[in-house]
Coordinates of C-alpha atoms in Angstrom, one line a residue:
Chain A
M1 CA 67.2 129.1 -16.2
S2 CA 68.9 131.3 -18.5
G3 CA 70.3 129.8 -21.8
Y4 CA 72.2 132.8 -22.8
F5 CA 75.3 132.6 -22.9
D6 CA 76.2 135.7 -25.5
A7 CA 76.7 138.9 -22.5
A8 CA 79.7 138.6 -24.2
T9 CA 78.7 140.8 -26.8
A10 CA 75.6 142.6 -24.5
S11 CA 74.4 141.5 -20.9
P12 CA 70.7 141.0 -19.5
L13 CA 70.4 144.8 -17.9
H14 CA 71.5 144.3 -14.4
P15 CA 68.5 144.7 -11.9
A16 CA 69.8 148.8 -10.4
A17 CA 70.6 149.5 -14.2
R18 CA 66.7 149.1 -14.6
A19 CA 66.2 151.0 -11.0
A20 CA 68.0 153.8 -11.9
L21 CA 67.1 154.4 -15.6
E22 CA 63.4 154.4 -13.9
V23 CA 64.2 157.7 -11.6
A24 CA 66.2 158.9 -14.1
L25 CA 63.8 159.4 -17.6
D26 CA 61.2 161.5 -15.0
D27 CA 63.9 163.5 -13.5
G28 CA 66.6 163.6 -16.5
W29 CA 64.6 164.0 -19.9
A30 CA 65.7 167.6 -20.3
D31 CA 68.8 169.1 -21.8
P32 CA 71.9 169.3 -19.8
R33 CA 73.2 172.3 -20.8
R34 CA 70.4 174.4 -20.9
V35 CA 70.2 175.7 -17.4
H36 CA 66.4 176.8 -15.9
R37 CA 65.3 174.1 -13.4
E38 CA 64.7 171.2 -15.7
G39 CA 68.1 171.9 -16.8
R40 CA 69.8 171.9 -14.4
Q41 CA 68.5 169.0 -12.4
A42 CA 69.8 166.4 -16.1
R43 CA 72.8 167.7 -15.1
R44 CA 73.3 167.2 -12.2
L45 CA 71.9 164.0 -13.0
L46 CA 75.1 163.4 -15.7
D47 CA 77.0 164.9 -13.4
A48 CA 76.7 162.3 -10.8
A49 CA 76.3 159.2 -13.5
R50 CA 80.4 160.3 -15.0
A51 CA 81.7 160.8 -11.2
S52 CA 80.3 157.1 -10.6
V53 CA 81.9 156.0 -14.2
A54 CA 84.9 157.6 -13.6
S55 CA 85.5 156.4 -9.8
S56 CA 84.9 152.9 -11.4
L57 CA 87.2 153.4 -13.9
G58 CA 90.4 154.7 -12.1
A59 CA 89.4 158.2 -14.0
R60 CA 88.6 161.9 -13.7
A61 CA 85.7 162.8 -13.8
D62 CA 86.6 165.7 -15.6
E63 CA 87.9 162.5 -18.9
V64 CA 85.3 160.4 -19.5
T65 CA 83.1 161.8 -21.6
F66 CA 79.2 160.1 -23.0
A67 CA 79.8 157.9 -26.2
S68 CA 76.5 156.8 -28.1
S69 CA 79.3 153.3 -28.3
G70 CA 81.4 151.3 -27.7
T71 CA 82.2 151.3 -31.7
A72 CA 81.8 154.5 -31.5
A73 CA 84.3 155.5 -28.7
V74 CA 86.9 153.6 -30.3
Q75 CA 86.4 155.4 -33.6
L76 CA 86.7 158.7 -32.0
G77 CA 88.9 158.0 -29.9
M78 CA 91.9 156.9 -32.1
L79 CA 91.1 160.1 -35.1
G80 CA 91.0 162.3 -32.7
A81 CA 94.7 161.0 -30.7
L82 CA 95.7 160.4 -34.6
A83 CA 95.2 164.3 -35.3
G84 CA 96.7 165.3 -31.3
G85 CA 99.5 164.0 -32.4
R86 CA 99.5 164.8 -36.1
R87 CA 102.7 167.0 -35.8
R88 CA 105.0 163.5 -33.6
G89 CA 104.4 161.6 -36.6
R90 CA 101.2 159.3 -38.4
H91 CA 102.3 155.9 -36.9
L92 CA 99.6 153.6 -35.3
V93 CA 100.3 150.2 -33.7
A94 CA 97.6 147.3 -32.7
S95 CA 96.7 144.9 -31.2
A96 CA 96.3 142.2 -34.3
V97 CA 93.6 140.9 -32.1
E98 CA 92.3 144.2 -32.0
H99 CA 88.4 144.7 -31.9
S100 CA 87.2 145.2 -35.6
A101 CA 85.9 149.0 -34.6
V102 CA 90.1 149.5 -34.1
L103 CA 90.6 147.2 -37.6
A104 CA 88.5 149.1 -39.4
T105 CA 89.3 152.8 -38.0
A106 CA 93.5 151.8 -38.2
Q107 CA 92.4 151.2 -42.1
M108 CA 90.5 153.9 -42.8
H109 CA 93.7 155.7 -41.2
E110 CA 96.3 154.1 -43.4
R111 CA 93.7 154.6 -47.1
D112 CA 94.1 158.8 -45.8
G113 CA 97.5 158.6 -45.4
G114 CA 99.2 156.3 -42.8
T115 CA 101.2 154.0 -41.8
V116 CA 99.6 151.3 -39.7
D117 CA 101.2 148.4 -38.3
L118 CA 99.7 145.0 -36.7
V119 CA 102.0 143.0 -33.9
G120 CA 101.2 139.5 -34.5
V121 CA 99.1 137.1 -31.8
D122 CA 100.9 133.8 -30.4
R123 CA 98.0 130.2 -30.6
L124 CA 96.7 131.9 -26.9
G125 CA 96.4 135.1 -28.7
R126 CA 98.4 136.9 -26.4
V127 CA 100.7 139.6 -27.5
D128 CA 103.7 139.4 -27.6
A129 CA 105.4 142.2 -25.4
D130 CA 109.1 142.9 -26.4
A131 CA 107.7 143.2 -29.9
F132 CA 104.5 145.5 -29.7
A133 CA 107.1 147.5 -28.0
A134 CA 110.0 147.1 -30.9
A135 CA 106.6 148.5 -33.6
L136 CA 106.4 151.9 -31.6
G137 CA 108.9 154.0 -33.3
P138 CA 109.9 158.2 -33.0
E139 CA 106.8 158.9 -35.5
T140 CA 104.2 156.2 -33.9
A141 CA 101.2 158.4 -33.2
L142 CA 98.5 156.2 -31.0
A143 CA 98.9 152.5 -29.8
C144 CA 96.3 150.4 -29.3
L145 CA 96.1 147.4 -27.0
Q146 CA 92.6 145.4 -25.6
T147 CA 92.9 144.2 -22.3
A148 CA 91.0 141.2 -22.8
N149 CA 90.4 139.9 -26.1
H150 CA 86.7 140.1 -27.0
E151 CA 86.4 136.4 -29.0
V152 CA 89.3 134.6 -26.7
G153 CA 89.4 135.9 -23.6
T154 CA 92.9 136.0 -23.3
T155 CA 94.5 139.0 -21.6
Q156 CA 97.3 141.3 -22.9
P157 CA 100.3 142.1 -21.7
L158 CA 98.9 145.8 -20.5
G159 CA 101.5 146.0 -17.8
P160 CA 104.4 145.7 -19.7
V161 CA 102.8 148.0 -23.1
A162 CA 102.2 150.9 -20.7
D163 CA 105.3 151.3 -20.3
A164 CA 106.8 150.6 -23.1
A165 CA 104.5 153.1 -24.4
A166 CA 105.0 155.7 -21.9
A167 CA 109.3 155.7 -21.8
A168 CA 109.1 155.9 -26.1
G169 CA 106.6 158.8 -25.3
V170 CA 103.2 157.9 -27.5
P171 CA 100.2 157.9 -26.5
L172 CA 98.0 154.7 -24.8
L173 CA 94.5 153.7 -26.1
V174 CA 93.5 150.7 -23.5
D175 CA 90.6 149.3 -25.1
A176 CA 88.5 147.7 -22.1
A177 CA 85.3 146.6 -23.3
A178 CA 85.5 143.3 -22.9
S179 CA 86.9 143.3 -19.0
T180 CA 85.2 146.2 -17.6
G181 CA 83.3 144.8 -14.8
R182 CA 84.4 141.4 -14.8
L183 CA 88.6 142.3 -14.3
A184 CA 89.6 145.4 -12.2
P185 CA 90.3 148.3 -14.5
P186 CA 93.3 148.8 -16.6
A187 CA 96.0 150.9 -14.6
A188 CA 97.5 152.4 -17.5
W189 CA 95.8 154.2 -20.0
D190 CA 96.4 157.6 -22.1
L191 CA 92.5 156.8 -23.6
L192 CA 90.3 154.3 -22.8
V193 CA 86.8 153.2 -23.9
A194 CA 84.7 150.4 -22.7
S195 CA 80.4 149.9 -23.3
A196 CA 77.9 150.6 -21.3
R197 CA 75.6 147.0 -22.4
K198 CA 78.9 144.4 -21.3
W199 CA 78.6 144.7 -17.6
G200 CA 74.8 144.9 -17.9
G201 CA 74.2 148.8 -18.7
P202 CA 71.2 149.7 -21.4
A203 CA 72.6 149.9 -24.9
G204 CA 73.7 152.7 -26.3
V205 CA 76.4 154.6 -24.3
G206 CA 79.8 153.6 -24.2
V207 CA 82.3 155.3 -22.2
L208 CA 85.9 157.2 -23.9
A209 CA 88.0 158.5 -21.2
V210 CA 91.2 161.0 -21.6
R211 CA 93.3 161.0 -19.0
T212 CA 94.2 164.5 -19.1
G213 CA 97.5 166.2 -20.7
T214 CA 97.0 163.5 -23.3
R215 CA 96.8 164.5 -26.7
W216 CA 93.5 165.3 -28.6
R217 CA 91.7 166.2 -31.2
S218 CA 88.2 166.2 -32.3
V219 CA 88.0 165.5 -35.4
L220 CA 83.8 166.9 -35.5
P221 CA 82.9 169.4 -36.4
D222 CA 82.1 172.1 -32.9
D223 CA 80.3 170.8 -30.7
E224 CA 79.7 172.1 -26.6
A225 CA 78.3 168.2 -26.2
E226 CA 80.8 166.3 -24.1
A227 CA 83.6 168.5 -23.3
G228 CA 83.5 168.2 -27.2
R229 CA 84.8 165.0 -27.1
F230 CA 80.9 163.4 -28.6
P231 CA 79.2 166.0 -30.7
G232 CA 74.8 166.1 -28.9
G233 CA 76.1 164.6 -26.7
V234 CA 73.2 161.3 -25.3
P235 CA 70.3 161.1 -22.9
V236 CA 71.3 161.7 -20.2
P237 CA 68.2 158.5 -18.8
L238 CA 70.6 156.0 -19.8
A239 CA 74.3 157.3 -19.2
V240 CA 72.5 157.3 -15.4
A241 CA 71.7 153.5 -15.5
A242 CA 74.5 152.6 -17.2
A243 CA 76.7 154.2 -14.1
A244 CA 74.1 152.7 -11.5
A245 CA 74.8 149.2 -13.1
L246 CA 79.3 149.6 -13.2
E247 CA 78.6 150.0 -9.6
A248 CA 76.9 147.2 -9.2
V249 CA 78.8 144.6 -11.1
E250 CA 81.3 146.5 -9.5
A251 CA 80.7 146.1 -5.9
E252 CA 79.4 142.0 -6.6
R253 CA 82.9 141.5 -9.5
A254 CA 85.3 139.4 -6.8
A255 CA 82.2 137.0 -5.9
E256 CA 81.0 136.7 -9.1
S257 CA 83.9 136.4 -11.5
A258 CA 84.8 133.7 -9.4
R259 CA 81.2 132.1 -9.3
L260 CA 81.8 132.8 -14.0
A261 CA 85.3 131.6 -13.9
A262 CA 84.2 128.6 -11.9
L263 CA 81.4 127.9 -14.2
V264 CA 84.0 128.8 -17.8
D265 CA 86.4 126.3 -15.7
R266 CA 84.1 123.6 -15.9
L267 CA 83.0 124.3 -19.6
R268 CA 86.5 123.7 -20.4
A269 CA 87.0 120.3 -18.5
E270 CA 84.1 119.0 -19.9
I271 CA 83.8 119.6 -23.8
P272 CA 86.6 117.9 -25.4
R273 CA 85.6 115.2 -22.7
R274 CA 81.3 114.6 -24.3
V275 CA 82.5 116.5 -27.9
P276 CA 85.1 114.4 -30.0
D277 CA 87.4 116.6 -31.5
V278 CA 86.9 120.4 -30.7
D279 CA 89.6 122.9 -30.7
L280 CA 89.3 125.3 -27.0
L281 CA 91.5 127.8 -27.4
G282 CA 92.8 130.9 -25.6
D283 CA 94.3 131.4 -22.3
P284 CA 94.4 127.1 -20.0
D285 CA 95.7 128.7 -17.0
P286 CA 92.6 131.2 -15.6
A287 CA 95.0 134.0 -14.6
G288 CA 95.6 134.9 -18.0
R289 CA 92.0 135.6 -19.2
L290 CA 88.4 136.7 -18.0
P291 CA 86.8 134.9 -16.2
H292 CA 83.5 135.1 -18.1
V293 CA 84.4 134.4 -21.7
L294 CA 84.6 130.8 -23.3
A295 CA 85.5 129.6 -27.2
F296 CA 85.7 126.7 -29.0
S297 CA 86.2 125.3 -32.5
C298 CA 84.7 121.6 -33.5
L299 CA 85.9 120.3 -35.5
Y300 CA 84.1 119.6 -39.9
V301 CA 80.6 121.7 -38.8
A302 CA 79.7 125.0 -40.1
G303 CA 79.4 127.9 -37.1
E304 CA 76.3 129.2 -38.9
A305 CA 74.0 125.4 -38.9
L306 CA 75.5 124.6 -35.1
M307 CA 74.9 128.5 -33.8
T308 CA 71.2 127.7 -35.2
E309 CA 70.7 123.7 -33.1
L310 CA 71.6 125.6 -30.2
D311 CA 69.5 128.4 -30.7
R312 CA 67.0 125.3 -31.4
A313 CA 68.4 124.5 -28.7
G314 CA 67.1 127.4 -26.4
F315 CA 70.6 128.6 -25.4
S316 CA 72.5 132.0 -27.3
V317 CA 75.8 132.2 -28.8
S318 CA 78.0 134.0 -31.0
S319 CA 80.3 132.0 -33.4
G320 CA 83.5 133.5 -35.3
S321 CA 83.2 131.8 -38.1
S322 CA 82.8 133.3 -41.7
C323 CA 79.4 131.2 -42.3
S324 CA 77.6 133.6 -39.1
S325 CA 80.0 136.8 -40.2
S326 CA 78.6 139.0 -43.5
A327 CA 81.0 139.2 -44.9
L328 CA 82.4 135.6 -45.8
T329 CA 85.7 135.5 -44.7
P330 CA 86.3 133.6 -40.7
S331 CA 87.1 135.6 -37.3
H332 CA 90.5 137.7 -37.5
V333 CA 91.4 137.4 -34.3
L334 CA 90.7 133.0 -35.3
V335 CA 92.9 133.5 -37.8
A336 CA 95.6 135.4 -35.8
M337 CA 96.0 132.6 -33.8
G338 CA 95.8 130.5 -35.5
A339 CA 92.1 128.5 -34.7
L340 CA 89.6 126.2 -36.0
T341 CA 87.6 129.3 -37.9
H342 CA 85.8 126.7 -38.8
G343 CA 82.7 125.3 -36.0
N344 CA 83.6 128.6 -33.9
V345 CA 81.2 129.4 -30.3
R346 CA 81.5 131.5 -27.9
L347 CA 80.3 131.4 -24.5
G348 CA 79.6 134.6 -22.3
L349 CA 78.7 134.0 -18.8
H350 CA 76.9 137.0 -16.4
A351 CA 75.0 136.8 -13.6
G352 CA 71.7 135.2 -14.5
V353 CA 73.5 132.2 -15.3
G354 CA 73.8 128.8 -13.5
D355 CA 74.6 125.5 -12.4
D356 CA 71.9 124.0 -14.1
D357 CA 72.4 126.3 -17.4
V358 CA 75.6 125.1 -17.6
D359 CA 74.9 121.4 -17.0
A360 CA 71.8 122.3 -19.4
F361 CA 74.5 123.3 -22.5
L362 CA 76.8 120.4 -21.6
D363 CA 73.6 117.9 -21.6
A364 CA 72.6 119.4 -25.6
L365 CA 76.1 120.1 -27.7
P366 CA 77.3 116.6 -28.0
P367 CA 74.6 115.5 -29.6
I368 CA 74.2 118.4 -31.1
V369 CA 77.4 118.2 -32.9
A370 CA 77.1 114.4 -33.6
G371 CA 74.0 114.9 -35.0
L372 CA 75.8 117.7 -37.6
R373 CA 78.5 115.6 -37.6
E374 CA 76.8 112.9 -39.3
R375 CA 75.0 115.5 -42.3
A376 CA 77.9 116.3 -43.2
G377 CA 79.3 112.6 -43.4
A378 CA 82.5 113.1 -41.2
D379 CA 81.1 110.2 -38.5
G380 CA 84.2 109.3 -37.0
R381 CA 86.8 110.5 -39.4
Chain B
M1 CA 102.8 109.6 -53.7
S2 CA 100.4 113.4 -53.8
L3 CA 96.5 113.2 -53.9
R4 CA 94.7 116.8 -55.5
L5 CA 91.7 117.5 -53.8
D6 CA 90.3 120.2 -55.5
C7 CA 88.1 122.3 -53.8
T8 CA 87.1 125.4 -55.5
G9 CA 83.7 126.6 -54.7
Q10 CA 83.5 124.9 -52.2
L11 CA 82.5 126.7 -47.9
C12 CA 84.4 125.9 -44.6
P13 CA 84.4 122.8 -43.2
L14 CA 83.8 121.6 -47.5
P15 CA 87.9 121.6 -48.3
V16 CA 89.2 119.6 -44.8
L17 CA 85.9 117.6 -44.5
E18 CA 87.4 115.7 -48.2
L19 CA 90.4 115.9 -47.0
A20 CA 89.4 114.1 -44.0
R21 CA 87.9 110.9 -46.4
R22 CA 91.0 111.6 -48.2
I23 CA 93.4 112.1 -46.0
G24 CA 93.6 107.3 -46.2
D25 CA 93.9 107.1 -49.8
V26 CA 97.9 108.1 -50.1
E27 CA 100.9 106.1 -47.8
V28 CA 101.8 107.2 -44.9
G29 CA 104.6 109.8 -45.1
D30 CA 102.8 111.4 -49.5
T31 CA 100.9 113.9 -49.9
V32 CA 98.2 115.8 -50.6
V33 CA 97.4 119.2 -51.7
V34 CA 93.9 120.6 -51.2
V35 CA 93.2 123.1 -53.6
S36 CA 90.5 125.6 -52.2
D37 CA 89.7 129.9 -52.6
D38 CA 87.7 130.2 -49.3
P39 CA 90.0 132.4 -47.3
A40 CA 89.4 130.0 -44.3
A41 CA 91.2 127.2 -45.2
A42 CA 94.5 129.4 -44.9
S43 CA 93.7 128.9 -41.2
D44 CA 91.0 125.4 -40.8
I45 CA 94.0 123.2 -42.7
P46 CA 97.1 123.7 -40.7
A47 CA 94.9 123.2 -38.2
W48 CA 93.3 120.6 -39.0
C49 CA 96.1 119.2 -39.6
R50 CA 97.8 120.3 -35.7
M51 CA 94.3 118.6 -34.5
R52 CA 94.8 114.8 -36.2
G53 CA 98.7 114.7 -36.3
H54 CA 99.5 115.7 -39.8
E55 CA 102.4 117.7 -41.7
F56 CA 100.7 121.1 -43.8
V57 CA 103.7 120.8 -45.5
G58 CA 102.9 123.7 -46.8
A59 CA 100.6 127.2 -49.2
A60 CA 101.5 127.8 -52.6
D61 CA 98.7 130.7 -53.3
T62 CA 94.9 128.6 -53.5
S63 CA 96.7 124.9 -52.7
Y64 CA 97.5 123.5 -49.7
E65 CA 100.2 120.5 -48.9
V66 CA 99.7 117.8 -46.2
R67 CA 101.6 115.2 -45.4
R68 CA 99.8 112.0 -44.2
L69 CA 102.0 111.3 -40.8
R70 CA 98.7 108.3 -40.4

């Protein structure tokens, strides 16, 4: 039984990662840049981890850099590509529903004198490929688009956007953090970002892949680790565990994604049936969304109160409502979609969630929402 | 006629709750103006209209106008 439904933030550690981590803690503790026996042993483990991750993601090993998180990979990937494309211009294009790491880096770029266009989305959270293509210009140095949205699960039209970016000569950074291990890896990208803890690897490992030939220049002081792309390198045992988890998750992906998609289908059908006045978010078509993510908003309920009550009942979820964020503003994703921002809940399913867990959640949710509405005096409106 | 609800200082979902409570005070076809300085109101009031079958007329600064349709 698992009441943990926040795998879209971090998945429980995959058993393959735990086993690999134990071995790598014994054999991979030394500095992989040293030429002594222990260093060479760590190096072999790191090289193998890199080759494995590259193979899982459809990259070449020398294109893959380990970073300390998905956020660090986004920041360095974007800033390096913008620095590498400086001669072309200082224009950046991204969707309005990218991860906050992308948008924060875009804001910094703007503060530093660059220009930014954020392309809006429809009610499902999907960017329009033609509008995205139209935003690309001769001075665009970088375009950023996620494979799928991390908050509502909607997939993005990566194929047409990648074609448009290639035709315009603009490098495309694809944020695959939400989908890696759940959907097939994206085929067309110049820079690719992922985060191990979302696929069942350990926290503390991000991936930045830079396609050979892509202009990219480090914005940090010189450092020889990770081919000069991530300073100091990452802990070898964690990289090994991340690679083992991804390999295992990829091998199980077809069956596991089908299983999780069926659970999400059930939740999407049952929640509106059992809870009145719910805004079900994301694409109703299973082909247009992540298999393991579901978001909805409950009218007249504060997101924070809903999270607290669910936590008390043994369910761990996340929320994009403003009262549950430190910034006191609602999730930019929900705002961009025109969704109801209060009473928001995001569920992220994983290997440890079974039919009985979904049943338990479906039984627990209606009385919690009804109770909160009654307390707020919203009963029956 | 039009009803004006000053929800200044209230956080989500209170302005929407107040709107739901008071929409019945105006006739069908008349409007309610909600004044709210909570940034969430900009999303939540139009979303409430969509979910509850009312018309979101528009926003000006921190005022949001809603027409009762049923």
